[in-house]
mmCIF file of C-alpha atoms in Angstrom:
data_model
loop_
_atom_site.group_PDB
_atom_site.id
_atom_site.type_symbol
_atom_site.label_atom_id
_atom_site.label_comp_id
_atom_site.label_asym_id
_atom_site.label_seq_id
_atom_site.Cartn_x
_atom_site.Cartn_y
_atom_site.Cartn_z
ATOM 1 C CA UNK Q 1 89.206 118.370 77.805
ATOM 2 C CA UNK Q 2 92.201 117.204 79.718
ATOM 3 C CA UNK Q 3 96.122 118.262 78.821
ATOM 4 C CA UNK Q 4 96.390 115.191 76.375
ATOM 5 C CA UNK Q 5 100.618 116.083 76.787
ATOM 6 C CA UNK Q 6 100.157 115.992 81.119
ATOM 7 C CA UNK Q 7 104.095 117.311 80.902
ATOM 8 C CA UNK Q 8 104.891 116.414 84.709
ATOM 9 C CA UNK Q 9 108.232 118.326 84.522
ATOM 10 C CA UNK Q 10 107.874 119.941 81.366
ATOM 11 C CA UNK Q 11 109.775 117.200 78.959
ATOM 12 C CA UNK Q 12 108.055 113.792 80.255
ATOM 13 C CA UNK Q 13 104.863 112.436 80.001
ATOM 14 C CA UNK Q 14 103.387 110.186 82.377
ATOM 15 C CA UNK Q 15 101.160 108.767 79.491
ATOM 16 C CA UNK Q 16 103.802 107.115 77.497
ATOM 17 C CA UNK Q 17 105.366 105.855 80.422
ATOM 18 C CA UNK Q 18 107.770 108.887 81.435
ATOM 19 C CA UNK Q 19 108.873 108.443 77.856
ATOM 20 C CA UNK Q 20 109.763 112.241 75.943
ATOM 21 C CA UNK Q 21 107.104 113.530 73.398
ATOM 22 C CA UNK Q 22 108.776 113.767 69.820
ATOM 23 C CA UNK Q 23 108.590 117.177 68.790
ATOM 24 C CA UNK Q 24 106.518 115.414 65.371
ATOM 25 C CA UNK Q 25 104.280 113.879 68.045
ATOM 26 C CA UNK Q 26 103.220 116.989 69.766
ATOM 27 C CA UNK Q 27 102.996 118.518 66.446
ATOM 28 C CA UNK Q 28 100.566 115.544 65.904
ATOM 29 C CA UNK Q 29 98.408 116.169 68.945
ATOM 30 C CA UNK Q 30 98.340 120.062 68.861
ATOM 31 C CA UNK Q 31 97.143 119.801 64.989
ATOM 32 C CA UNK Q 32 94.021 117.446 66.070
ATOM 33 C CA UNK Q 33 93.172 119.538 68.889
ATOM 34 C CA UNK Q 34 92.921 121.981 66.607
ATOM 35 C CA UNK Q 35 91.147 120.285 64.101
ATOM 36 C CA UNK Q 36 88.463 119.243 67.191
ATOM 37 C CA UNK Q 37 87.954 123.218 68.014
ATOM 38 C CA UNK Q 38 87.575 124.201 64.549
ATOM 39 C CA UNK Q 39 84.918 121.843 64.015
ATOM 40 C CA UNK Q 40 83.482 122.970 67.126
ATOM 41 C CA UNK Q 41 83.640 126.148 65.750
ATOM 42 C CA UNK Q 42 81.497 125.288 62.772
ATOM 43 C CA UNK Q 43 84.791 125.237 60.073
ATOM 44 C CA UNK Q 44 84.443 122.605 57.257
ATOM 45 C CA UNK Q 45 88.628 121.209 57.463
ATOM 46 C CA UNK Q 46 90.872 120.134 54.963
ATOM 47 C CA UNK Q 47 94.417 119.035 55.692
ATOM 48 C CA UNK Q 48 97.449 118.910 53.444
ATOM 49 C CA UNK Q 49 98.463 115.690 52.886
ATOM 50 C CA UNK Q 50 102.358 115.035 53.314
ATOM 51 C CA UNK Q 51 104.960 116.986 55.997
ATOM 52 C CA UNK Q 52 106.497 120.216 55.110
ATOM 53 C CA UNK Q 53 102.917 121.542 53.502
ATOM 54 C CA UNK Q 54 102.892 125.078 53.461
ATOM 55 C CA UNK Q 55 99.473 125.332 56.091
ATOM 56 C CA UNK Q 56 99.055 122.267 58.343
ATOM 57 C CA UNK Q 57 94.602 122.665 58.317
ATOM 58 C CA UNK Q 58 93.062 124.703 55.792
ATOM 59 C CA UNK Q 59 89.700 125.567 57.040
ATOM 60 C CA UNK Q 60 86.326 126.665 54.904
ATOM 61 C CA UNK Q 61 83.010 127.552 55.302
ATOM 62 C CA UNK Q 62 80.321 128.853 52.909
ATOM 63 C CA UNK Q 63 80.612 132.750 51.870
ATOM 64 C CA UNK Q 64 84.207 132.985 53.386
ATOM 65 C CA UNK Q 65 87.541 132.715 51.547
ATOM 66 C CA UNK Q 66 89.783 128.968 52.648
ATOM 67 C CA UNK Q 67 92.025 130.038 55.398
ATOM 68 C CA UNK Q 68 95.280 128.955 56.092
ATOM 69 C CA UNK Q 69 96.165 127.733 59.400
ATOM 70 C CA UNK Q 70 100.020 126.945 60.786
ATOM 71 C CA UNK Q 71 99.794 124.712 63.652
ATOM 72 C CA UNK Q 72 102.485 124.931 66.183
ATOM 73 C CA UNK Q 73 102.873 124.233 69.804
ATOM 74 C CA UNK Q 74 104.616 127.042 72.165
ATOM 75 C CA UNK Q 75 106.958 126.398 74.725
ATOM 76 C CA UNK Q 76 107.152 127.460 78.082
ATOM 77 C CA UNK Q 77 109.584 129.280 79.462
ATOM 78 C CA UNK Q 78 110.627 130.501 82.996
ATOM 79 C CA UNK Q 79 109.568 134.013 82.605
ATOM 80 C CA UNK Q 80 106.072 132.321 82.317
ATOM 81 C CA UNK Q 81 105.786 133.479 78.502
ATOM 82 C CA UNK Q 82 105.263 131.135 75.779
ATOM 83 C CA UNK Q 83 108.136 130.693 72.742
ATOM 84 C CA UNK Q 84 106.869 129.724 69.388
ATOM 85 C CA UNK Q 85 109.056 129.051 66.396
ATOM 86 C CA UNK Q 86 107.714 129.920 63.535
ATOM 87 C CA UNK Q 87 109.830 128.968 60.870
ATOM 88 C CA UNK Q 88 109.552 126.847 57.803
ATOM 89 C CA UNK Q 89 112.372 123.611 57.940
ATOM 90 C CA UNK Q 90 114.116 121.836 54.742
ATOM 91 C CA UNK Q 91 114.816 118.567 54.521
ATOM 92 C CA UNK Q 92 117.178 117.323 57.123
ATOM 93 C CA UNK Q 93 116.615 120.535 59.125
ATOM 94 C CA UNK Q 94 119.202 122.938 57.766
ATOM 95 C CA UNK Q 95 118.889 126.234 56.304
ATOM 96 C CA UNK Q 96 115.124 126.910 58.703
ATOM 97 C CA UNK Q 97 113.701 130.216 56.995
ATOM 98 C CA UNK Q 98 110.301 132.570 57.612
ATOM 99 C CA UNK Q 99 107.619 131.724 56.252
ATOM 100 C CA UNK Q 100 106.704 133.739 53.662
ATOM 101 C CA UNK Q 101 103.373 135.661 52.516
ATOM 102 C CA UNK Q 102 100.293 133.029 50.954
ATOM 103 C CA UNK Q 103 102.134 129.985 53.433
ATOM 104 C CA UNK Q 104 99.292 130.251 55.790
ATOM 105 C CA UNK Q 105 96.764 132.772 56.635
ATOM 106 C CA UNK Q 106 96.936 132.230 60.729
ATOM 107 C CA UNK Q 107 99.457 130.840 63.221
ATOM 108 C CA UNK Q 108 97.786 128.842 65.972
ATOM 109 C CA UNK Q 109 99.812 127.908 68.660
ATOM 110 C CA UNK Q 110 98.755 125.432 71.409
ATOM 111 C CA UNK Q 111 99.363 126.059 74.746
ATOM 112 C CA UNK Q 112 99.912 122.284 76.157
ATOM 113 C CA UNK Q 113 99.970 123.340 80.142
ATOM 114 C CA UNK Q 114 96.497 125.691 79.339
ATOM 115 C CA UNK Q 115 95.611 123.827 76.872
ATOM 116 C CA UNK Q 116 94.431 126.391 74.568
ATOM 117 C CA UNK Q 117 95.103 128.355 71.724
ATOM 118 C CA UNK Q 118 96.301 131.729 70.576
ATOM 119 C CA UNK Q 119 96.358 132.836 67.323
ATOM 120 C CA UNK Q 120 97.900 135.358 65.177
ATOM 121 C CA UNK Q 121 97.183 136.773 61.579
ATOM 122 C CA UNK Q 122 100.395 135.965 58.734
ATOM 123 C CA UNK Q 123 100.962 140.063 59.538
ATOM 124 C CA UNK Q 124 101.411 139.919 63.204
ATOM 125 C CA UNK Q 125 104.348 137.513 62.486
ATOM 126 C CA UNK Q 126 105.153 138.481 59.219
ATOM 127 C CA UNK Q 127 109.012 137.377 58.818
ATOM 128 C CA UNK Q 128 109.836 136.320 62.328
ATOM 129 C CA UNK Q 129 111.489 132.872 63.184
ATOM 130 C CA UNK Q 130 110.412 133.350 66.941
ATOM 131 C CA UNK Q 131 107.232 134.926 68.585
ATOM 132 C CA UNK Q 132 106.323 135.518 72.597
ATOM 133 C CA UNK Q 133 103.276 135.060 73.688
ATOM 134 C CA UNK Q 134 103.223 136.138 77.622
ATOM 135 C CA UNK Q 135 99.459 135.729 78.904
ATOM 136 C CA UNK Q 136 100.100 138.417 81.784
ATOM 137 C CA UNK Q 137 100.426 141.121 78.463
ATOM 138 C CA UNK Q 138 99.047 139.769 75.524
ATOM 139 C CA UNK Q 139 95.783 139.215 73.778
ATOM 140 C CA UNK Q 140 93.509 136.391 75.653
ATOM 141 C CA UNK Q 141 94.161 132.863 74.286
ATOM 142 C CA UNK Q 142 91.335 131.062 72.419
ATOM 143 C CA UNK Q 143 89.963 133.801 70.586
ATOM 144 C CA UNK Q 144 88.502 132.070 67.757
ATOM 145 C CA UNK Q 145 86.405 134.658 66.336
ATOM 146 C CA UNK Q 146 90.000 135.928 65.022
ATOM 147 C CA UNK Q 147 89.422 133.566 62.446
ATOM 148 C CA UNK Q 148 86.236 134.657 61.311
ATOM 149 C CA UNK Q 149 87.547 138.473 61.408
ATOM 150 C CA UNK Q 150 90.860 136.995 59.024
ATOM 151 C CA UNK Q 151 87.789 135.196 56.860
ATOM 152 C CA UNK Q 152 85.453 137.827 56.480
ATOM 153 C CA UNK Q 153 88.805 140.330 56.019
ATOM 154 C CA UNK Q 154 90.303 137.903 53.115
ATOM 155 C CA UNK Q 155 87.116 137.476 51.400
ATOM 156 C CA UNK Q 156 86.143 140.774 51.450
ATOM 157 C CA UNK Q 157 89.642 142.033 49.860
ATOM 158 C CA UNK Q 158 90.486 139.308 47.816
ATOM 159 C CA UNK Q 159 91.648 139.607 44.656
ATOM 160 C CA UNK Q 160 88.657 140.359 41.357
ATOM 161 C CA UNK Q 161 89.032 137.474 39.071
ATOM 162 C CA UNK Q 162 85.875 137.722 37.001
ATOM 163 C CA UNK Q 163 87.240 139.968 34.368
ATOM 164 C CA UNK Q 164 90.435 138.082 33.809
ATOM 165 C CA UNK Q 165 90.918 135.730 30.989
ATOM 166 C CA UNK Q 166 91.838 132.438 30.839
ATOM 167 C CA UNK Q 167 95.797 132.133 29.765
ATOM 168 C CA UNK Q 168 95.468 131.079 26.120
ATOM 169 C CA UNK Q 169 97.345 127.257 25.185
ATOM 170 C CA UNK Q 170 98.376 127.200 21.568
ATOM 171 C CA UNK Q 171 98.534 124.026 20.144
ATOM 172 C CA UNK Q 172 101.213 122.671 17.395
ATOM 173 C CA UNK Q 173 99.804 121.121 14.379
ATOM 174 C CA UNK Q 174 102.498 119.752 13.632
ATOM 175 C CA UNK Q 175 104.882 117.111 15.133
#
C-alpha cells in the first residue's frame, strides 16, 4: 500500500497539487486505512455517524466485547519520534480536554511516512492530551493482535448483567 499522504516536505502533498492536507482530511484518510486493516484483520466495523463521536470505528466480532477505537494521525517530529494529540475538541475548538474512561477502548495512531499503525489501550493514555511514540524505544508499530488481547481482556471482565433487573416505568392513570 503506498503513503496515500506522499508528504514531500512534511506539510505538502504532491497529490493535491502541492496543496496542504486539512487536518479533517488526514483524519479522513488515516480512519479508512484503518477501517481497510481491520477488515483485513477479520473485525466486523461500525462507525459513528457525525464528528465529535466519542470512538471514530467501533469494531466487533463474534464472542468478543465491541471495541472502541480513536483514530488519530501522529506527527513527526525532528527527534524522529511521533506526537499524537489525544484530546477530545468542543465546538469551535476551545476548551480541548482528555478523553475520559468508556470514550474509546484503543488509540490508533497512523504513522503517514511508515504508513502504519501503533496502538495503545484507553490505560496507556489514560488522561494525557499528548503521547510520544519514538520507534527507536517503543513497542513495534502494527501490532494488531493488541486488539484482540483488549477484546478478549474486555469480554472476559466485563461487567455481569444477567442478574440485574430491568429499571421499573410506572405509568400514570391519570392525566
Amino acid at each position: 500500500m503506498s503513503n496515500l499522504f506522499a508528504l514531500e516536505d512534511g506539510i505538502h502533498a504532491p497529490i493535491t497539487g502541492g496543496a496542504t492536507l486539512s487536518a479533517c482530511r488526514k483524519g479522513e484518510i488515516a480512519e479508512t486505512l484503518f477501517i481497510a486493516g481491520a477488515m483485513v484483520h477479520d473485525w466486523e466495523i461500525f462507525t459513528p455517524f457525525g464528528h465529535s463521536q466519542a470512538a471514530d470505528v467501533v469494531l466487533t466480532r463474534s464472542g468478543v466485547r465491541p471495541l472502541g477505537v480513536q483514530v488519530k494521525t501522529g506527527t513527526l517530529v525532528d527527534s524522529g519520534a511521533y506526537v499524537v494529540t489525544v484530546k477530545r475538541g468542543t465546538t469551535g475548538g476551545m476548551n480541548a480536554r482528555p478523553y475520559q474512561q468508556y470514550d474509546f477502548d484503543v488509540l490508533a495512531a497512523y504513522l503517514p511516512d511508515r504508513n502504519q499503525f501503533v496502538f495503545w489501550t484507553f490505560d496507556d493514555i489514560r488522561s494525557r492530551v499528548t503521547v510520544r511514540y519514538n520507534p527507536a524505544k517503543h513497542r513495534a508499530p502494527g501490532n494488531w493482535d493488541l486488539l484482540n488481547n483488549v477484546a478478549e481482556s474486555l469480554t472476559n471482565s466485563g461487567p455481569e448483567t444477567a442478574d440485574v433487573p430491568p429499571p421499573t416505568v410506572q405509568m400514570s392513570t391519570s392525566l
